[in-house]
Coordinates of C-alpha atoms in Angstrom, one line a residue:
M1 CA 12.1 13.3 -78.6
T2 CA 10.2 10.2 -77.3
F3 CA 8.4 9.6 -74.0
N4 CA 8.6 6.2 -72.4
F5 CA 5.8 6.2 -69.9
L6 CA 2.6 8.2 -69.8
T7 CA 0.7 9.2 -66.8
V8 CA -2.9 10.2 -67.6
V9 CA -4.2 12.5 -64.9
I10 CA -8.0 12.7 -64.4
P11 CA -9.3 15.3 -61.9
A12 CA -12.7 14.1 -60.9
R13 CA -15.4 14.9 -58.4
N14 CA -18.5 12.6 -58.3
E15 CA -17.9 11.2 -61.8
A16 CA -18.1 7.5 -61.0
E17 CA -20.3 6.6 -63.9
N18 CA -18.2 8.6 -66.4
L19 CA -15.0 7.2 -65.0
N20 CA -16.2 3.6 -65.5
V21 CA -16.4 4.3 -69.2
L22 CA -13.5 6.8 -69.6
V23 CA -10.8 4.7 -68.0
R24 CA -11.7 1.8 -70.3
E25 CA -11.6 4.1 -73.3
I26 CA -8.1 5.3 -72.3
G27 CA -7.0 1.7 -72.2
V28 CA -8.1 1.2 -75.8
A29 CA -6.5 4.4 -77.0
L30 CA -3.2 3.6 -75.4
D31 CA -3.0 -0.1 -76.2
G32 CA 0.6 -0.9 -76.8
R33 CA 2.1 2.0 -74.8
R34 CA 3.4 2.0 -71.3
Y35 CA 0.9 4.1 -69.2
E36 CA -1.0 4.5 -66.0
V37 CA -4.3 6.3 -65.3
L38 CA -4.1 8.4 -62.1
V39 CA -7.6 9.5 -61.0
V40 CA -7.5 12.4 -58.5
D41 CA -10.7 12.0 -56.5
D42 CA -11.5 15.6 -55.4
G43 CA -13.5 14.7 -52.3
S44 CA -16.2 12.7 -54.1
T45 CA -19.2 11.5 -52.2
D46 CA -20.4 8.9 -54.8
S47 CA -19.1 5.4 -55.7
T48 CA -15.8 6.6 -57.3
A49 CA -13.7 4.5 -55.0
D50 CA -15.7 1.3 -55.7
V51 CA -15.5 1.9 -59.5
L52 CA -11.8 2.4 -59.4
A53 CA -11.2 -0.7 -57.3
R54 CA -13.2 -2.7 -59.8
L55 CA -11.3 -1.4 -62.7
A56 CA -8.0 -2.2 -61.0
S57 CA -9.2 -5.7 -60.2
E58 CA -9.8 -6.2 -63.9
G59 CA -6.1 -5.4 -64.6
L60 CA -6.3 -1.9 -65.8
P61 CA -3.3 0.3 -64.6
V62 CA -5.4 2.7 -62.6
R63 CA -4.4 4.5 -59.4
H64 CA -6.6 6.4 -57.0
V65 CA -5.4 9.5 -55.2
R66 CA -8.0 11.1 -53.0
H67 CA -8.4 14.6 -51.5
D68 CA -10.0 14.6 -48.0
R69 CA -12.2 17.5 -49.2
S70 CA -13.0 19.2 -52.5
A71 CA -10.1 21.6 -53.4
G72 CA -11.0 22.4 -57.0
Q73 CA -9.8 21.3 -60.4
S74 CA -6.4 23.0 -60.3
A75 CA -5.5 21.4 -57.0
A76 CA -6.6 18.0 -58.3
I77 CA -4.4 18.3 -61.4
R78 CA -1.4 19.4 -59.3
S79 CA -1.9 16.4 -57.0
G80 CA -1.9 14.1 -60.0
V81 CA 1.2 15.7 -61.5
M82 CA 3.1 15.4 -58.2
A83 CA 2.2 11.8 -57.9
A84 CA 2.8 10.8 -61.5
S85 CA 5.2 8.0 -62.3
G86 CA 5.5 8.7 -66.0
D87 CA 7.9 11.1 -67.8
L88 CA 5.0 12.6 -69.6
V89 CA 1.7 13.8 -68.0
V90 CA -1.5 13.9 -70.1
T91 CA -4.5 15.6 -68.5
I92 CA -8.1 14.8 -69.4
D93 CA -11.4 15.9 -67.9
G94 CA -13.3 13.4 -65.8
D95 CA -16.7 14.2 -67.3
G96 CA -16.0 12.2 -70.5
Q97 CA -16.4 15.2 -72.8
N98 CA -12.7 14.8 -73.9
D99 CA -12.3 11.8 -76.3
P100 CA -9.2 9.7 -75.2
A101 CA -8.8 8.7 -78.9
F102 CA -7.0 12.1 -79.3
I103 CA -4.3 11.3 -76.6
P104 CA -1.9 9.5 -79.1
P105 CA -2.0 12.3 -81.7
L106 CA -1.5 14.8 -78.9
V107 CA 1.6 12.9 -77.6
A108 CA 2.8 12.5 -81.2
A109 CA 2.5 16.2 -81.8
L110 CA 4.6 17.0 -78.8
E111 CA 7.3 14.4 -79.6
A112 CA 7.5 15.6 -83.2
A113 CA 7.8 19.3 -82.1
G114 CA 11.1 18.5 -80.3
P115 CA 12.6 19.5 -77.0
G116 CA 12.0 23.3 -77.6
T117 CA 8.2 22.7 -77.2
G118 CA 6.9 22.3 -73.7
I119 CA 3.2 21.5 -74.1
A120 CA 0.7 20.1 -76.6
A121 CA -2.8 21.5 -76.1
G122 CA -6.1 20.3 -77.4
Q123 CA -8.4 22.9 -79.1
R124 CA -12.0 21.9 -79.0
T125 CA -14.2 22.0 -82.2
R126 CA -18.0 21.8 -82.4
R127 CA -18.6 22.6 -78.8
T128 CA -21.4 20.7 -77.1
D129 CA -21.7 22.9 -74.0
T130 CA -24.7 25.2 -73.3
R131 CA -24.9 28.5 -75.2
L132 CA -24.2 30.4 -72.0
K133 CA -21.1 28.3 -71.2
Q134 CA -19.8 28.7 -74.8
L135 CA -20.2 32.5 -74.7
S136 CA -18.5 32.8 -71.3
S137 CA -15.7 30.6 -72.6
R138 CA -15.3 32.6 -75.8
F139 CA -15.1 35.9 -73.8
A140 CA -12.6 34.5 -71.4
N141 CA -10.4 33.1 -74.2
N142 CA -10.5 36.3 -76.2
L143 CA -9.6 38.4 -73.1
R144 CA -6.8 36.0 -72.1
T145 CA -5.3 35.9 -75.6
A146 CA -5.3 39.7 -75.9
V147 CA -3.6 40.1 -72.6
L148 CA -1.1 37.2 -72.5
K149 CA -0.5 36.5 -76.2
D150 CA -0.3 32.8 -75.3
R151 CA -1.0 31.6 -78.9
T152 CA -3.8 29.4 -77.8
R153 CA -7.4 29.7 -78.9
D154 CA -9.0 27.4 -76.2
T155 CA -7.2 26.9 -72.9
G156 CA -10.3 25.4 -71.3
C157 CA -9.8 22.1 -73.1
G158 CA -8.8 19.4 -70.6
L159 CA -6.6 17.5 -73.1
K160 CA -3.0 18.6 -72.6
A161 CA 0.4 16.9 -72.6
M162 CA 3.5 18.1 -70.9
P163 CA 6.8 16.6 -69.7
T164 CA 6.4 15.8 -66.0
A165 CA 9.6 17.6 -64.9
L166 CA 8.4 20.9 -66.6
F167 CA 4.9 20.5 -65.3
R168 CA 6.2 20.2 -61.7
R169 CA 8.3 23.4 -61.9
L170 CA 5.5 25.7 -63.1
P171 CA 4.3 28.2 -60.5
F172 CA 1.1 26.9 -58.9
F173 CA -2.1 28.9 -58.0
D174 CA -5.8 28.1 -58.0
G175 CA -6.9 28.3 -61.6
W176 CA -3.5 27.6 -63.1
H177 CA -4.8 24.8 -65.4
R178 CA -6.4 27.6 -67.6
Y179 CA -3.1 29.3 -68.1
L180 CA -0.7 26.4 -68.8
P181 CA 0.3 27.6 -72.3
A182 CA 1.2 31.1 -71.0
L183 CA 3.2 29.5 -68.1
V184 CA 5.1 27.2 -70.5
L185 CA 5.9 30.2 -72.7
R186 CA 7.2 32.0 -69.6
E187 CA 9.7 29.1 -69.1
G188 CA 11.1 29.7 -72.7
Y189 CA 9.3 26.8 -74.4
D190 CA 6.9 26.8 -77.4
V191 CA 3.3 25.5 -77.6
V192 CA 1.9 23.1 -80.2
H193 CA -1.9 22.5 -80.8
I194 CA -4.2 19.9 -82.2
D195 CA -7.9 20.1 -82.9
V196 CA -10.0 17.6 -80.8
A197 CA -13.7 16.7 -80.9
D198 CA -15.9 17.8 -78.0
R199 CA -18.4 15.2 -76.8
K200 CA -21.6 15.5 -74.7
R201 CA -21.5 14.5 -71.1
R202 CA -22.9 11.0 -70.6
F203 CA -23.8 11.1 -66.9
G204 CA -24.3 13.7 -64.2
A205 CA -23.8 17.5 -64.2
S206 CA -20.8 19.7 -64.3
N207 CA -19.0 20.0 -60.9
Y208 CA -16.8 22.9 -62.0
G209 CA -19.1 25.6 -63.3
I210 CA -19.2 29.1 -64.8
L211 CA -19.0 30.8 -61.3
D212 CA -15.7 29.1 -60.7
R213 CA -14.3 31.1 -63.6
G214 CA -16.0 34.5 -62.9
L215 CA -14.4 37.6 -61.4
R216 CA -11.7 35.4 -59.8
G217 CA -10.5 34.8 -63.3
I218 CA -9.7 38.5 -63.8
L219 CA -7.4 38.4 -60.8
D220 CA -5.7 35.2 -62.1
L221 CA -5.3 36.9 -65.5
Y222 CA -3.5 39.9 -63.9
G223 CA -1.4 37.5 -61.8
V224 CA -0.2 35.5 -64.8
W225 CA 0.5 38.7 -66.8
W226 CA 2.6 39.9 -63.8
L227 CA 4.5 36.6 -63.6
R228 CA 5.4 36.8 -67.3
K229 CA 6.5 40.4 -67.1
R230 CA 8.7 39.7 -64.1
C231 CA 10.3 36.6 -65.7
R232 CA 13.9 36.8 -66.9
V233 CA 15.6 34.4 -69.2
L234 CA 18.1 32.4 -67.1
P235 CA 21.6 31.9 -68.4
A236 CA 22.8 28.5 -69.3
V237 CA 24.9 27.0 -66.5
Q238 CA 28.1 25.1 -67.2
E239 CA 30.6 23.7 -64.7
I240 CA 34.2 24.2 -65.7
A241 CA 36.5 21.3 -65.0
L242 CA 39.5 22.4 -62.9
R243 CA 41.5 19.3 -63.4
D244 CA 42.0 16.9 -66.3

């Protein structure tokens, strides 16, 4: 299985300084491949538009999709997936903590796994977040794994790769980006993982914090559990020729 054109989706809110570095890093990482960078500006109030216009003027294949108001990370990812031109979508966080150097091995892992695998997910090592954020993430991951059996240690890593057609048919809800492996398993596909390095944020502060993942996450967890329980394996469909 080989993908011909990659769309790198970056959900971002007020990350102008980080985007100025990150988009260039993606260009280096994907040199020699056909790709586009699609930044979904989630209602930013900083100079994001100016930064992206400058990057485009330098010849980088960057597109700017903007929300008229902040709608959250899940909505931003969905907007990017729906607008993608590529046959493969790679997601990466806009804060620069995900290293784009891991995009090629992530894509390679998905291609090597074959058509029965629907997602390649990054798993962060040597976390650089605050102790509180690490503990909350560990608790959420352990609870999710126990309930959903999604075979994934760390769904909070922004680096993921998925065929565009599959991505578009997953059920959408606010918070879905934390449950992508479980939703892919629900569709009958497998999951493959690679370890990726976690970097410190260069500029600014987190725009999607711990409170975004609080009690609301428990409801999301129950919802995904329900979706998986109610799923049925669909039969293969074949049209029978009635005439030679």
